[in-house]
């Protein structure tokens, strides 16, 4: 293999050449991984090699030890730990460190990335202790290129999301700070070095808490950063404001002195910078201030005792009169050509004003009103737009009694601005109206405002595609806020319902804009969902139109030629199916007369769709809604539908579709109850295969386990057939813990909590199933492992309310399954009583969780009482013919 040629090929714009080169590299790695690493690291360090070859070598090395998927990441990291000879490791690392001195900047950058990937493996395990020392020495004594590359390496190491690595970096905080602060000082003449240093400093701030506790060190760090905000190089200014942003989030309690002396003025100066990226970061500093103060107020409101209160300095409140006017001026720096998702200084300022309103409440109203009154009629559309946006931004935070008269006064003006000459102003007016509908709907008088408001929003919806998103969002908020109580006979929408539905049907039929069509269907869903009883007949007639449109879309699949047309057709079919879901969920059992027609159409659609289509997900959701509405009457569709469901359930190549199928099995099982039994063998086989699959990710497993519980609950004693296999699976799954290597990943922690929820829910369904079939004796081999899992849940601080509620349910379920105390010894454990008591006493939990815990506590007391009774039994009361070792007889013997 010609290494240079293959590495060059990995960067080729030609996909076939690139794929062939990547395949060759993979084969080389599989054949001789140690030789592969040695060859690539030598090429990375080779000053005679072409720059693109060196860069490709570094990239390939880095990719050998990184992965997005957690399980894959652990696998490749373990390969370095277990398969590589120590001598080879040393050589590879030396080549990489040597490359940091290269005059080839790209090679140095690639080496930095590779070193960071190895540091993520070794530093948490107390390996490579000389790395940080070497990097610090490079910064102090190396060439300028070595300094820059070493600082970049430190930055890459510090920005890692690997929790094990992040935890281990605290012990290196002195070395990290020594390097980055030295490089970030204003005395550093090389701007590239200073930029690399300030970037690394921003990435390292989380790990230097000990240093920040020291006033002298903290003062010096803050001095260096503040001086960097005045650098001539915009990159360094951006890095400095980014540092201040992170410091405010991490060390708010230390910031009072610096806010008074420097940060207040520096950030206002930064917001006025002509360089937009600098101005955005200065604005974001105040976003962070507001977010911190909102969080602190929330925490302090729930604190028990003065010692639990967090320091709170009212930075935003104190700065309102000076900073808010600057933010309002920045609102007028819009770019009319900006894309919807483009984040510019105007949008940053809008976010800051929103947060400011939430942080200081009514105090923000006066400066905003002053700005609005001054500019609402401005000749410059930028300022009209800024005025409208500013008013909408403060709808959340100030007291409603303060906002209500202002909104009532402003509503006619805002509605009239839906006819402004500028589409940007019209869009902002629509969004502001949406904010009002969302946050202060009581300010809208249905009799006075609703007709003109709905008319203006529908007019905007049709006038320009750019307004579609804002108008639709406002209409959805309006529908949600004026829906009244669920199932009400009439509501404020009723007089406008017919016209609104007709308008939406017309827009979705005539528009050629795909984005507008999709948004309009979402609005239609909102109106259907919130229809009062006196509008249900309109929903029924509208559903005929939707069925007709969906039916006509099916033959169109044969006419589609381009990928773009296919995607557009699929989006239309998805939107139409989503309306069917809304209709079914709104009318519930009353859908029965139309059910055959709905199901026939949905099955026809499933037959027509090709592989990799996105439509089946929504079709399955519609069928699930239909099953929930019809309950056991859905059985008549199972013979024709089950082949589609099983195909999706077995389709591990399309994980999203498979996930939908797993959820749909649960929905259908709950709907059909015992009538699902003829299909359970196939369901269980498919679910067990998916559980064993290496193709599907871990995220599928909790849902599969919960599905076992739903099936058990549905078929009752018939679940005995599957108990031995499922019981073994649940016991094995319960053995996965947060100990060892798993503890470092938040993703893994979340997965384990979800897995335990699935296990406990499965046992709950199984216990109740066997109770229904009078087969609770079959549970006894599993009871000890269930209580072992419950104890693990209690001892692990990583647990959710849902997990604790399910655990309480299982505690009670087992007690009722064994009412005579056959398992009472497990209920005597002190931790179990504490678990129930703590769950019941947690004020943050819902009443449902607290009630379940209260019931579990009563069952624990009952079982402890049974245990005491059994201990007091005289030996003659034990039937002499029962010589087998049952738990009950062992208890009697122990008591005697």
Tab-separated table of C-alpha atoms in Angstrom, residues 134-442:
chain	number	residue	atom	x	y	z
A	134	UNK	CA	5.491	18.844	28.414
A	135	UNK	CA	2.830	21.103	26.933
A	136	UNK	CA	3.503	23.765	29.600
A	137	UNK	CA	7.244	23.607	28.888
A	138	UNK	CA	6.519	23.948	25.177
A	139	UNK	CA	4.572	27.129	25.828
A	140	UNK	CA	7.338	28.506	28.042
A	141	UNK	CA	10.402	27.566	26.011
A	142	UNK	CA	9.359	26.344	22.580
A	143	UNK	CA	9.394	27.936	19.189
A	144	UNK	CA	6.456	30.098	18.283
A	145	UNK	CA	4.861	27.292	16.275
A	146	UNK	CA	5.361	24.823	19.146
A	147	UNK	CA	3.779	27.318	21.565
A	148	UNK	CA	0.730	27.779	19.356
A	149	UNK	CA	0.244	24.063	18.682
A	150	UNK	CA	0.727	23.183	22.366
A	151	UNK	CA	-1.867	25.751	23.431
A	152	UNK	CA	-4.227	24.407	20.791
A	153	UNK	CA	-3.663	20.909	22.199
A	154	UNK	CA	-4.527	22.089	25.703
A	155	UNK	CA	-7.695	23.661	24.303
A	156	UNK	CA	-8.730	20.427	22.553
A	157	UNK	CA	-8.122	18.425	25.721
A	158	UNK	CA	-10.141	20.849	27.837
A	159	UNK	CA	-13.105	21.080	25.451
A	160	UNK	CA	-13.715	17.322	25.564
A	161	UNK	CA	-17.164	16.230	26.720
A	162	UNK	CA	-15.774	13.013	28.246
A	163	UNK	CA	-16.685	13.308	31.926
A	164	UNK	CA	-13.831	11.080	33.117
A	165	UNK	CA	-11.337	13.324	31.370
A	166	UNK	CA	-12.991	16.491	32.654
A	167	UNK	CA	-12.848	15.185	36.220
A	168	UNK	CA	-9.167	14.306	35.878
A	169	UNK	CA	-8.196	17.739	34.555
A	170	UNK	CA	-8.781	19.463	37.897
A	171	UNK	CA	-5.493	18.061	39.205
A	172	UNK	CA	-3.709	19.692	36.258
A	173	UNK	CA	-5.298	23.107	36.766
A	174	UNK	CA	-2.049	24.804	37.821
A	175	UNK	CA	-0.184	23.539	34.788
A	176	UNK	CA	-3.051	24.452	32.447
A	177	UNK	CA	-3.369	27.966	33.849
A	178	UNK	CA	0.370	28.544	33.789
A	179	UNK	CA	0.446	27.799	30.070
A	180	UNK	CA	-2.683	29.552	28.883
A	181	UNK	CA	-2.362	32.698	30.986
A	182	UNK	CA	1.256	33.097	29.918
A	183	UNK	CA	0.221	32.881	26.269
A	184	UNK	CA	-2.828	35.142	26.671
A	185	UNK	CA	-1.016	38.124	28.237
A	186	UNK	CA	-0.926	41.423	26.364
A	187	UNK	CA	2.891	41.138	26.388
A	188	UNK	CA	2.633	38.211	23.926
A	189	UNK	CA	3.485	39.767	20.568
A	190	UNK	CA	2.464	36.807	18.402
A	191	UNK	CA	-1.277	37.205	17.887
A	192	UNK	CA	-1.765	33.596	16.757
A	193	UNK	CA	-0.254	32.375	20.021
A	194	UNK	CA	-2.354	34.802	22.040
A	195	UNK	CA	-5.501	33.715	20.203
A	196	UNK	CA	-4.733	30.016	20.821
A	197	UNK	CA	-4.100	30.802	24.496
A	198	UNK	CA	-7.316	32.761	25.057
A	199	UNK	CA	-9.265	29.991	23.309
A	200	UNK	CA	-7.648	27.351	25.535
A	201	UNK	CA	-8.319	29.505	28.598
A	202	UNK	CA	-12.009	29.591	27.752
A	203	UNK	CA	-12.066	25.807	27.428
A	204	UNK	CA	-10.198	25.312	30.733
A	205	UNK	CA	-12.236	27.602	32.998
A	206	UNK	CA	-14.376	24.785	34.344
A	207	UNK	CA	-11.348	22.962	35.747
A	208	UNK	CA	-9.638	25.841	37.566
A	209	UNK	CA	-12.193	26.372	40.334
A	210	UNK	CA	-9.497	25.934	42.989
A	211	UNK	CA	-7.480	28.710	41.400
A	212	UNK	CA	-10.536	30.922	41.114
A	213	UNK	CA	-11.112	30.570	44.848
A	214	UNK	CA	-7.741	32.261	45.381
A	215	UNK	CA	-8.273	36.022	45.142
A	216	UNK	CA	-4.773	36.790	43.876
A	217	UNK	CA	-4.907	34.194	41.108
A	218	UNK	CA	-8.460	35.180	40.217
A	219	UNK	CA	-7.495	38.857	39.947
A	220	UNK	CA	-4.643	38.029	37.591
A	221	UNK	CA	-6.810	35.793	35.376
A	222	UNK	CA	-9.491	38.482	35.167
A	223	UNK	CA	-6.876	41.135	34.377
A	224	UNK	CA	-5.484	39.106	31.485
A	225	UNK	CA	-8.984	38.503	30.079
A	226	UNK	CA	-10.106	42.110	30.460
A	227	UNK	CA	-6.953	43.299	28.712
A	228	UNK	CA	-7.649	40.831	25.914
A	229	UNK	CA	-11.027	42.536	25.244
A	230	UNK	CA	-8.959	45.563	24.150
A	231	UNK	CA	-6.727	43.642	21.741
A	232	UNK	CA	-6.519	44.847	18.148
A	233	UNK	CA	-7.130	41.337	16.820
A	234	UNK	CA	-10.864	40.599	16.635
A	235	UNK	CA	-10.248	36.897	17.244
A	236	UNK	CA	-8.688	37.692	20.608
A	237	UNK	CA	-11.520	40.065	21.517
A	238	UNK	CA	-14.037	37.351	20.693
A	239	UNK	CA	-12.127	34.826	22.788
A	240	UNK	CA	-11.973	37.265	25.714
A	241	UNK	CA	-15.707	37.984	25.698
A	242	UNK	CA	-16.308	34.251	25.379
A	243	UNK	CA	-14.195	33.754	28.521
A	244	UNK	CA	-16.171	36.412	30.413
A	245	UNK	CA	-19.365	34.686	29.318
A	246	UNK	CA	-18.230	31.344	30.719
A	247	UNK	CA	-16.840	32.899	33.904
A	248	UNK	CA	-20.172	34.559	34.651
A	249	UNK	CA	-21.900	31.191	34.244
A	250	UNK	CA	-19.373	29.327	36.381
A	251	UNK	CA	-18.359	31.871	39.020
A	252	UNK	CA	-21.233	34.339	39.382
A	253	UNK	CA	-20.700	34.544	43.142
A	254	UNK	CA	-17.164	35.924	42.586
A	255	UNK	CA	-18.121	38.592	40.051
A	256	UNK	CA	-19.434	41.514	42.121
A	257	UNK	CA	-16.076	43.304	42.380
A	258	UNK	CA	-15.261	42.843	38.693
A	259	UNK	CA	-18.693	43.978	37.524
A	260	UNK	CA	-18.323	47.229	39.445
A	261	UNK	CA	-14.736	47.871	38.370
A	262	UNK	CA	-14.582	46.696	34.751
A	263	UNK	CA	-17.088	44.326	33.208
A	264	UNK	CA	-20.041	46.690	33.097
A	265	UNK	CA	-18.163	49.212	30.955
A	266	UNK	CA	-16.216	46.671	28.907
A	267	UNK	CA	-19.318	44.789	27.811
A	268	UNK	CA	-21.179	47.968	26.813
A	269	UNK	CA	-18.116	48.897	24.778
A	270	UNK	CA	-18.104	45.410	23.254
A	271	UNK	CA	-21.796	45.612	22.332
A	272	UNK	CA	-21.091	48.818	20.420
A	273	UNK	CA	-18.237	47.213	18.464
A	274	UNK	CA	-18.407	47.434	14.678
A	275	UNK	CA	-17.227	43.818	14.555
A	276	UNK	CA	-20.472	41.831	14.731
A	277	UNK	CA	-18.967	38.674	16.272
A	278	UNK	CA	-17.498	40.742	19.113
A	279	UNK	CA	-20.788	42.556	19.670
A	280	UNK	CA	-22.721	39.248	19.728
A	281	UNK	CA	-20.454	37.805	22.423
A	282	UNK	CA	-20.746	40.964	24.533
A	283	UNK	CA	-24.537	40.704	24.247
A	284	UNK	CA	-24.363	37.040	25.190
A	285	UNK	CA	-22.511	38.033	28.373
A	286	UNK	CA	-25.661	39.814	29.539
A	287	UNK	CA	-27.776	36.847	28.418
A	288	UNK	CA	-25.690	34.729	30.765
A	289	UNK	CA	-26.103	37.282	33.576
A	290	UNK	CA	-29.890	37.146	33.178
A	291	UNK	CA	-29.974	33.328	32.938
A	292	UNK	CA	-27.903	33.031	36.117
A	293	UNK	CA	-30.061	35.488	38.027
A	294	UNK	CA	-33.292	33.820	36.876
A	295	UNK	CA	-31.840	30.474	38.033
A	296	UNK	CA	-30.673	31.897	41.378
A	297	UNK	CA	-34.052	33.476	42.113
A	298	UNK	CA	-35.727	30.166	41.319
A	299	UNK	CA	-33.322	28.236	43.559
A	300	UNK	CA	-33.618	30.733	46.412
A	301	UNK	CA	-37.405	30.619	46.281
A	302	UNK	CA	-37.191	26.908	47.080
A	303	UNK	CA	-34.293	27.106	49.553
A	304	UNK	CA	-34.888	25.925	53.093
A	305	UNK	CA	-33.051	28.234	55.465
A	306	UNK	CA	-30.789	31.240	54.951
A	307	UNK	CA	-27.659	29.090	54.666
A	308	UNK	CA	-29.047	27.493	51.496
A	309	UNK	CA	-29.503	30.837	49.724
A	310	UNK	CA	-27.211	31.539	46.783
A	311	UNK	CA	-25.535	34.957	46.487
A	312	UNK	CA	-27.650	37.291	44.350
A	313	UNK	CA	-26.359	40.696	43.238
A	314	UNK	CA	-29.112	42.047	40.947
A	315	UNK	CA	-26.607	42.793	38.180
A	316	UNK	CA	-29.340	43.008	35.513
A	317	UNK	CA	-31.657	45.149	37.643
A	318	UNK	CA	-28.874	47.618	38.462
A	319	UNK	CA	-27.782	47.827	34.808
A	320	UNK	CA	-31.253	48.130	33.232
A	321	UNK	CA	-31.203	51.867	32.488
A	322	UNK	CA	-27.745	51.713	30.848
A	323	UNK	CA	-27.675	48.340	29.088
A	324	UNK	CA	-31.247	47.873	27.839
A	325	UNK	CA	-31.145	51.014	25.594
A	326	UNK	CA	-27.964	49.634	23.977
A	327	UNK	CA	-29.712	46.304	23.347
A	328	UNK	CA	-32.721	48.066	21.860
A	329	UNK	CA	-30.488	49.964	19.445
A	330	UNK	CA	-28.901	46.666	18.409
A	331	UNK	CA	-32.374	45.337	17.546
A	332	UNK	CA	-32.315	47.807	14.657
A	333	UNK	CA	-29.225	46.196	13.083
A	334	UNK	CA	-31.250	43.623	11.145
A	335	UNK	CA	-30.080	42.143	7.887
A	336	UNK	CA	-33.043	41.819	5.538
A	337	UNK	CA	-31.232	39.078	3.614
A	338	UNK	CA	-30.454	36.990	6.713
A	339	UNK	CA	-31.596	33.370	6.636
A	340	UNK	CA	-34.181	32.287	9.216
A	341	UNK	CA	-31.639	30.323	11.233
A	342	UNK	CA	-28.850	32.905	10.966
A	343	UNK	CA	-27.742	34.177	14.369
A	344	UNK	CA	-26.768	37.826	14.104
A	345	UNK	CA	-26.368	40.693	16.572
A	346	UNK	CA	-30.002	41.778	16.205
A	347	UNK	CA	-31.255	38.308	17.128
A	348	UNK	CA	-28.772	38.094	19.989
A	349	UNK	CA	-30.120	41.413	21.305
A	350	UNK	CA	-33.709	40.146	21.018
A	351	UNK	CA	-32.796	37.096	23.089
A	352	UNK	CA	-31.141	39.358	25.662
A	353	UNK	CA	-34.225	41.596	25.947
A	354	UNK	CA	-36.418	38.514	26.418
A	355	UNK	CA	-34.182	37.213	29.208
A	356	UNK	CA	-33.908	40.680	30.751
A	357	UNK	CA	-37.696	40.871	31.008
A	358	UNK	CA	-37.763	37.514	32.772
A	359	UNK	CA	-34.940	38.550	35.118
A	360	UNK	CA	-36.152	42.007	36.202
A	361	UNK	CA	-39.882	41.838	35.496
A	362	UNK	CA	-41.795	45.095	35.240
A	363	UNK	CA	-38.666	47.232	35.585
A	364	UNK	CA	-37.909	46.722	31.881
A	365	UNK	CA	-41.274	48.044	30.714
A	366	UNK	CA	-40.510	51.788	30.877
A	367	UNK	CA	-37.246	51.822	28.838
A	368	UNK	CA	-38.829	49.534	26.242
A	369	UNK	CA	-41.992	51.645	26.007
A	370	UNK	CA	-39.874	54.775	25.562
A	371	UNK	CA	-38.089	53.087	22.648
A	372	UNK	CA	-41.326	51.745	21.144
A	373	UNK	CA	-43.088	55.109	21.278
A	374	UNK	CA	-40.096	56.814	19.685
A	375	UNK	CA	-39.715	54.419	16.775
A	376	UNK	CA	-43.012	52.662	16.068
A	377	UNK	CA	-43.825	55.179	13.323
A	378	UNK	CA	-40.244	55.586	12.113
A	379	UNK	CA	-39.585	56.091	8.397
A	380	UNK	CA	-36.784	53.523	8.701
A	381	UNK	CA	-38.191	50.010	8.652
A	382	UNK	CA	-35.265	48.824	10.804
A	383	UNK	CA	-36.508	50.918	13.709
A	384	UNK	CA	-40.193	50.080	13.173
A	385	UNK	CA	-39.217	46.433	13.233
A	386	UNK	CA	-37.051	46.924	16.339
A	387	UNK	CA	-39.934	48.660	18.136
A	388	UNK	CA	-42.405	45.862	17.354
A	389	UNK	CA	-39.850	43.182	18.300
A	390	UNK	CA	-38.987	44.915	21.576
A	391	UNK	CA	-42.649	45.031	22.609
A	392	UNK	CA	-43.125	41.336	21.855
A	393	UNK	CA	-39.914	40.413	23.689
A	394	UNK	CA	-41.163	41.650	27.095
A	395	UNK	CA	-44.402	39.644	27.163
A	396	UNK	CA	-42.938	37.150	29.638
A	397	UNK	CA	-41.581	38.481	32.930
A	398	UNK	CA	-43.473	41.650	33.863
A	399	UNK	CA	-46.671	41.259	35.896
A	400	UNK	CA	-49.798	40.696	33.832
A	401	UNK	CA	-51.531	43.622	35.523
A	402	UNK	CA	-48.729	45.820	34.179
A	403	UNK	CA	-48.858	44.363	30.676
A	404	UNK	CA	-52.604	44.013	30.234
A	405	UNK	CA	-53.512	47.697	29.670
A	406	UNK	CA	-50.464	48.144	27.439
A	407	UNK	CA	-51.365	45.127	25.318
A	408	UNK	CA	-54.987	46.230	24.968
A	409	UNK	CA	-53.770	49.602	23.775
A	410	UNK	CA	-51.153	48.112	21.446
A	411	UNK	CA	-53.232	45.315	19.880
A	412	UNK	CA	-54.987	47.450	17.218
A	413	UNK	CA	-51.652	49.015	16.274
A	414	UNK	CA	-49.880	45.648	16.015
A	415	UNK	CA	-52.742	44.210	13.972
A	416	UNK	CA	-52.569	47.190	11.613
A	417	UNK	CA	-48.823	46.655	11.235
A	418	UNK	CA	-49.590	43.328	9.629
A	419	UNK	CA	-50.134	45.539	6.554
A	420	UNK	CA	-46.792	47.361	6.830
A	421	UNK	CA	-44.848	47.999	3.632
A	422	UNK	CA	-41.901	45.978	4.988
A	423	UNK	CA	-42.251	42.201	5.118
A	424	UNK	CA	-39.741	42.136	7.994
A	425	UNK	CA	-41.981	44.422	10.061
A	426	UNK	CA	-45.048	42.335	9.210
A	427	UNK	CA	-43.225	39.164	10.248
A	428	UNK	CA	-42.154	40.715	13.563
A	429	UNK	CA	-45.708	41.964	14.164
A	430	UNK	CA	-47.028	38.422	13.637
A	431	UNK	CA	-44.440	37.040	16.018
A	432	UNK	CA	-45.262	39.706	18.626
A	433	UNK	CA	-48.947	38.805	18.333
A	434	UNK	CA	-47.963	35.177	18.855
A	435	UNK	CA	-46.067	36.166	22.006
A	436	UNK	CA	-49.163	37.975	23.281
A	437	UNK	CA	-51.373	34.950	22.556
A	438	UNK	CA	-48.887	32.735	24.353
A	439	UNK	CA	-48.062	34.832	27.412
A	440	UNK	CA	-50.937	37.274	28.070
A	441	UNK	CA	-54.005	35.874	26.271
A	442	UNK	CA	-56.351	37.390	28.860
